Coordinates of C-alpha atoms in Angstrom, one line a residue:
M1 CA 0.0 0.0 0.0
D2 CA 1.5 3.3 -1.1
V3 CA 2.0 6.0 1.6
S4 CA 0.8 8.7 -0.8
Q5 CA -2.7 7.2 -0.6
F6 CA -2.9 8.9 2.9
D7 CA -2.0 12.4 1.8
F8 CA -4.3 15.4 1.8
E9 CA -4.0 19.1 1.3
L10 CA -4.0 21.1 4.6
P11 CA -3.8 24.9 4.7
E12 CA -1.2 25.9 7.2
E13 CA -3.6 28.3 8.9
L14 CA -5.7 25.4 10.1
I15 CA -2.9 24.0 12.3
A16 CA -3.8 25.0 15.8
Q17 CA -1.0 26.9 17.5
E18 CA -2.6 27.2 20.9
P19 CA -5.3 25.4 22.9
A20 CA -8.9 26.5 22.7
P21 CA -9.8 29.1 25.4
K22 CA -11.6 26.4 27.3
R23 CA -10.6 22.7 27.4
S24 CA -13.9 21.5 26.2
G25 CA -14.5 24.4 23.8
S26 CA -13.4 22.6 20.7
R27 CA -15.6 21.3 17.9
L28 CA -16.5 17.6 17.5
M29 CA -16.9 15.9 14.2
V30 CA -18.9 12.7 14.5
V31 CA -18.3 10.1 11.8
N32 CA -20.7 7.1 11.6
R33 CA -19.0 4.2 9.8
E34 CA -22.2 2.3 9.2
N35 CA -24.2 5.2 7.7
Q36 CA -21.2 6.9 6.1
T37 CA -22.4 10.2 7.7
V38 CA -20.6 13.2 9.2
E39 CA -22.1 15.5 11.9
H40 CA -20.8 18.7 13.2
R41 CA -21.1 19.2 17.0
R42 CA -19.3 20.7 20.0
F43 CA -17.1 18.6 22.3
P44 CA -19.5 18.5 25.3
D45 CA -22.0 16.9 22.9
L46 CA -19.9 13.7 23.2
L47 CA -22.1 12.7 26.2
E48 CA -25.0 12.3 23.8
Y49 CA -23.1 9.5 22.0
L50 CA -22.0 7.6 25.1
H51 CA -24.4 5.0 26.5
P52 CA -24.8 3.5 30.0
G53 CA -22.4 0.6 30.3
D54 CA -19.9 2.0 27.8
V55 CA -16.3 1.9 28.9
L56 CA -14.3 5.1 28.2
V57 CA -10.6 4.2 28.1
L58 CA -8.2 7.0 28.9
N59 CA -4.4 7.0 28.7
D60 CA -3.2 8.5 32.0
T61 CA 0.4 9.1 30.9
R62 CA 1.9 12.5 31.8
V63 CA 4.3 14.4 29.6
R64 CA 7.8 14.7 31.0
P65 CA 9.5 18.2 30.6
A66 CA 12.0 16.3 28.5
R67 CA 13.2 19.1 26.1
L68 CA 16.6 20.3 27.3
V69 CA 18.6 23.1 25.8
G70 CA 22.3 23.2 26.8
V71 CA 25.8 23.8 25.6
K72 CA 28.5 21.6 24.2
E73 CA 31.5 21.4 26.5
G74 CA 34.5 23.0 24.9
T75 CA 32.8 25.0 22.2
G76 CA 29.7 26.4 23.9
A77 CA 27.6 25.4 20.9
R78 CA 23.8 25.2 21.5
I79 CA 22.6 21.6 21.7
E80 CA 19.0 20.5 22.2
L81 CA 18.0 17.1 23.6
L82 CA 14.6 15.4 23.8
L83 CA 14.7 12.5 26.3
L84 CA 12.7 9.6 25.1
N85 CA 13.2 6.3 26.9
P86 CA 15.1 5.5 30.1
L87 CA 17.4 2.5 29.5
G88 CA 18.5 2.0 33.1
G89 CA 21.5 3.2 35.0
D90 CA 20.7 6.8 34.0
R91 CA 21.2 5.9 30.4
W92 CA 18.6 7.5 28.1
E93 CA 17.6 7.2 24.5
A94 CA 17.2 10.7 23.1
L95 CA 16.9 12.8 20.0
V96 CA 19.6 15.5 19.6
K97 CA 19.8 18.7 17.4
P98 CA 22.1 19.4 15.6
A99 CA 23.1 15.7 15.6
K100 CA 26.2 16.3 13.5
R101 CA 27.8 18.2 16.3
V102 CA 27.4 15.4 18.8
K103 CA 29.8 12.5 18.4
E104 CA 30.5 9.7 20.8
G105 CA 32.0 11.1 24.0
T106 CA 30.6 14.6 23.5
V107 CA 29.5 16.2 26.8
V108 CA 26.5 18.5 26.9
R109 CA 25.9 20.7 30.0
F110 CA 22.6 21.9 31.2
G111 CA 21.7 24.4 34.0
D112 CA 25.4 25.5 34.6
G113 CA 26.4 21.9 34.9
K114 CA 23.7 20.7 37.3
L115 CA 23.0 18.1 34.6
Q116 CA 25.4 16.6 32.1
A117 CA 24.8 14.2 29.2
V118 CA 27.6 12.2 27.7
A119 CA 26.9 10.9 24.2
Q120 CA 27.3 7.2 23.6
E121 CA 26.2 5.1 20.7
M122 CA 23.9 6.2 17.9
T123 CA 20.4 4.7 17.6
E124 CA 18.4 3.7 14.5
A125 CA 16.3 6.9 14.7
A126 CA 17.5 10.0 12.7
G127 CA 19.3 12.2 15.2
G128 CA 19.1 9.4 17.8
R129 CA 21.7 8.9 20.5
V130 CA 22.1 7.1 23.8
F131 CA 23.3 9.5 26.6
Q132 CA 24.7 8.8 30.0
L133 CA 23.2 11.4 32.4
Q134 CA 25.3 12.7 35.3
Y135 CA 23.8 14.9 38.1
Q136 CA 24.0 15.5 41.8
E137 CA 20.3 15.7 42.5
Q138 CA 18.7 12.7 44.2
D139 CA 15.6 12.8 41.9
L140 CA 16.1 13.3 38.1
E141 CA 12.4 14.0 37.6
I142 CA 12.6 17.0 40.0
L143 CA 15.7 18.2 38.2
L144 CA 13.9 18.0 34.8
E145 CA 11.0 20.0 36.2
R146 CA 13.5 22.8 36.9
L147 CA 15.6 22.5 33.8
G148 CA 13.4 21.0 31.1
E149 CA 10.7 22.4 28.9
M150 CA 7.5 21.0 27.5
P151 CA 8.4 19.1 24.2
L152 CA 5.8 20.6 21.9
P153 CA 5.5 19.2 18.4
P154 CA 7.6 21.0 15.7
Y155 CA 4.5 22.3 13.9
I156 CA 3.6 24.4 17.0
H157 CA 5.6 27.7 16.8
R158 CA 4.1 29.6 19.7
R159 CA 5.3 29.3 23.3
L160 CA 2.8 27.7 25.6
D161 CA 1.9 30.1 28.5
E162 CA 0.2 27.4 30.5
P163 CA 2.2 24.1 30.3
E164 CA -0.6 22.3 32.1
R165 CA -2.8 22.7 29.0
Y166 CA -0.5 20.2 27.3
Q167 CA -1.4 17.6 30.0
T168 CA -4.7 15.8 30.4
V169 CA -6.7 16.5 33.6
Y170 CA -6.3 12.8 34.5
S171 CA -2.5 12.6 33.7
R172 CA -0.7 10.6 36.4
A173 CA 2.2 8.4 35.2
V174 CA 5.2 10.6 34.1
G175 CA 6.9 9.2 31.1
S176 CA 5.7 10.7 27.7
A177 CA 7.6 12.8 25.2
A178 CA 4.3 14.0 23.8
A179 CA 0.7 14.3 25.0
P180 CA -2.1 11.9 24.2
T181 CA -3.9 14.8 22.7
A182 CA -7.4 13.4 22.2
G183 CA -7.7 13.5 26.0
L184 CA -6.9 17.2 26.2
H185 CA -10.5 18.2 25.6
F186 CA -11.8 16.6 28.8
T187 CA -12.6 18.4 32.0
E188 CA -13.3 16.9 35.4
D189 CA -16.9 18.0 35.0
L190 CA -17.4 16.2 31.7
L191 CA -15.9 13.0 33.1
N192 CA -18.2 13.2 36.1
R193 CA -21.2 13.8 33.9
A194 CA -20.2 10.7 31.9
K195 CA -20.0 8.7 35.1
E196 CA -23.4 9.9 36.2
K197 CA -24.8 8.7 32.9
G198 CA -23.5 5.2 33.7
V199 CA -20.3 5.3 31.6
K200 CA -17.4 3.4 33.2
I201 CA -14.1 5.3 33.2
V202 CA -11.0 3.2 32.9
T203 CA -7.3 4.3 32.7
I204 CA -4.4 2.5 31.0
T205 CA -0.9 3.8 30.3
L206 CA 1.1 4.2 27.1
H207 CA 4.1 6.5 27.3
V208 CA 4.1 8.4 24.0
G209 CA 7.5 8.3 22.4
L210 CA 9.1 8.3 19.0
G211 CA 6.8 5.6 17.7
T212 CA 3.8 7.9 17.7
F213 CA 5.1 10.9 15.9
R214 CA 8.0 9.6 13.8
P215 CA 7.4 10.5 10.2
V216 CA 6.8 7.8 7.6
T217 CA 9.8 7.9 5.2
A218 CA 9.1 4.6 3.4
E219 CA 7.2 4.7 0.1
S220 CA 5.2 1.6 1.1
V221 CA 3.2 1.5 4.3
E222 CA 4.3 -2.1 5.0
E223 CA 7.9 -1.1 5.0
H224 CA 7.6 1.4 7.9
Q225 CA 8.9 0.2 11.3
M226 CA 7.4 1.6 14.5
H227 CA 9.5 2.6 17.5
A228 CA 8.6 0.7 20.7
E229 CA 6.7 2.4 23.5
F230 CA 6.0 1.3 27.0
Y231 CA 2.5 0.3 28.1
E232 CA 0.7 -1.0 31.1
V233 CA -2.8 -2.3 31.7
S234 CA -3.9 -3.0 35.3
E235 CA -6.1 -6.0 36.3
E236 CA -8.8 -3.6 37.4
A237 CA -8.9 -2.0 34.0
A238 CA -8.7 -5.3 32.1
E239 CA -11.6 -6.7 34.2
Q240 CA -13.9 -3.8 33.5
I241 CA -13.2 -4.1 29.8
R242 CA -13.8 -7.8 29.8
V243 CA -17.1 -7.4 31.6
A244 CA -18.2 -4.7 29.2
K245 CA -17.4 -6.8 26.1
A246 CA -19.1 -9.9 27.6
K247 CA -22.3 -7.8 28.1
G248 CA -22.2 -6.4 24.6
N249 CA -21.3 -2.9 25.7
R250 CA -18.9 -0.7 23.8
V251 CA -15.2 0.1 24.5
V252 CA -14.6 3.7 23.5
A253 CA -10.9 4.4 23.2
V254 CA -9.8 8.0 23.8
G255 CA -6.9 8.5 21.4
T256 CA -4.8 6.3 19.2
T257 CA -2.5 5.5 22.1
S258 CA -5.3 3.8 23.9
V259 CA -6.2 1.9 20.8
R260 CA -2.7 0.7 20.3
T261 CA -2.4 -0.5 23.9
L262 CA -5.7 -2.3 23.9
E263 CA -5.1 -4.0 20.6
T264 CA -1.5 -5.0 21.6
V265 CA -2.7 -6.8 24.7
A266 CA -5.6 -8.5 22.8
R267 CA -3.2 -9.6 20.0
D268 CA -0.5 -10.9 22.3
H269 CA -2.7 -12.6 24.9
G270 CA -5.9 -13.4 23.1
E271 CA -7.9 -11.3 25.4
I272 CA -7.7 -8.1 27.6
R273 CA -5.8 -8.9 30.7
A274 CA -3.3 -7.2 33.0
A275 CA -0.1 -6.7 31.1
R276 CA 2.9 -4.5 30.7
G277 CA 5.8 -4.2 28.2
W278 CA 6.8 -2.6 25.0
T279 CA 4.7 -2.3 21.9
D280 CA 5.7 -1.5 18.3
I281 CA 2.3 -2.4 16.9
F282 CA 1.5 -0.7 13.6
I283 CA -2.2 -0.4 12.7
Y284 CA -3.1 0.3 9.1
P285 CA -6.0 -0.8 6.8
G286 CA -6.6 -4.5 7.0
F287 CA -5.9 -4.7 10.8
P288 CA -8.4 -6.9 12.7
F289 CA -9.6 -4.9 15.7
R290 CA -10.5 -7.1 18.7
V291 CA -11.4 -4.6 21.4
T292 CA -12.1 -1.1 20.2
D293 CA -15.7 -0.3 19.3
A294 CA -15.5 3.5 19.0
L295 CA -12.7 6.0 18.8
L296 CA -12.2 9.6 19.9
T297 CA -9.3 11.2 18.3
N298 CA -7.9 14.5 16.9
F299 CA -7.1 15.3 13.3
H300 CA -3.8 14.0 12.2
L301 CA -0.9 14.8 9.9
P302 CA -1.0 13.8 6.2
K303 CA 0.8 10.4 5.5
S304 CA 1.1 9.7 9.3
T305 CA 0.8 6.4 11.1
L306 CA -2.1 8.0 13.1
L307 CA -4.1 8.7 9.9
M308 CA -3.4 5.2 8.8
L309 CA -4.7 3.9 12.2
V310 CA -8.0 5.8 12.0
S311 CA -8.3 4.7 8.3
A312 CA -8.0 1.1 9.5
F313 CA -10.7 1.7 12.0
S314 CA -13.1 3.2 9.5
S315 CA -11.9 3.2 5.9
R316 CA -9.4 5.2 4.0
E317 CA -12.1 6.6 1.7
L318 CA -14.3 7.7 4.6
M319 CA -11.5 9.3 6.5
L320 CA -10.2 11.2 3.6
Q321 CA -13.7 12.4 2.9
A322 CA -14.1 13.5 6.5
Y323 CA -10.7 15.3 6.4
R324 CA -11.7 17.1 3.2
T325 CA -14.9 18.2 5.0
A326 CA -12.9 19.3 8.0
V327 CA -10.7 21.5 5.8
R328 CA -13.7 23.0 4.0
E329 CA -15.4 23.7 7.4
K330 CA -12.1 25.1 8.8
Y331 CA -11.7 22.6 11.7
R332 CA -8.5 23.1 13.8
F333 CA -5.9 20.4 13.2
F334 CA -3.3 18.4 15.2
S335 CA -2.5 18.5 18.9
F336 CA -4.4 21.6 20.0
G337 CA -7.1 21.2 17.4
D338 CA -10.6 19.8 17.3
A339 CA -11.8 16.3 17.9
M340 CA -13.4 13.5 15.9
L341 CA -15.6 10.7 17.2
I342 CA -15.7 7.6 15.0
L343 CA -18.7 5.3 15.8

């Protein structure tokens, strides 16, 4: 399957540069797979499409302030790191810019030397390196809160005045390099109203890393390799999902990360059960969904793995039609943009 089949024209002015004034103030496009219809609503209207007994699956990962700007020891050159995955023993997989200035043994200093990163081997990712971190603080996460910045996607060019707007209200487990953006629309009030309606709220974890936002450079979809990301599903979450499926109720995944976690566990274990590990699952048209019955997501980049996933869940033709409609109706795109519910 050719990657170009997932391309579409997107005017740059439709790329949202900042969050909506209110979390739940975005628009909601509702796509019905059976009827091939599209409705235009507001995000709080989501409650009208949720039924008692539905399970709403949220990814409770929290974005780590993992973007570090420092200087190369010896030259003072500006170096930027994005920490991705801890490898143990304070060794981290990271992306570095400009990568050509960072060879094996290069030392990068942050915060007047409060944190140092020593470059080790290269990784398969473009600009990827393994770094040995050195610091005096007892807790690296506390140090990153002081020295790090929120790693906003490259298509967002404005500084975020309220970093918490790039976190979901239910974020808990620190570990992501990017937000699970479909969840950014929820408020505590909306979640409480869903519970009052009889909707079960379940949290799972997938730490968003390179796998989710790495561009597809292959010409053929089948040739693309996903980067592994860590996930965890508790026994409590698994049990609620199993019960819902047994009763014929729907599992509504909030975000593509939730879909990838659920479908990974079902694929690897034959059912939803407590599990944790690393997934490099790549979902594109032809994928057999075992768990997900409905999907809440944002609007994604052309030719991205995320657009391929939602095309697999509906169809490529329906998704591209919906995206053309979104462009015509001037929906806001990407991380801080509007939402889509696929039923």
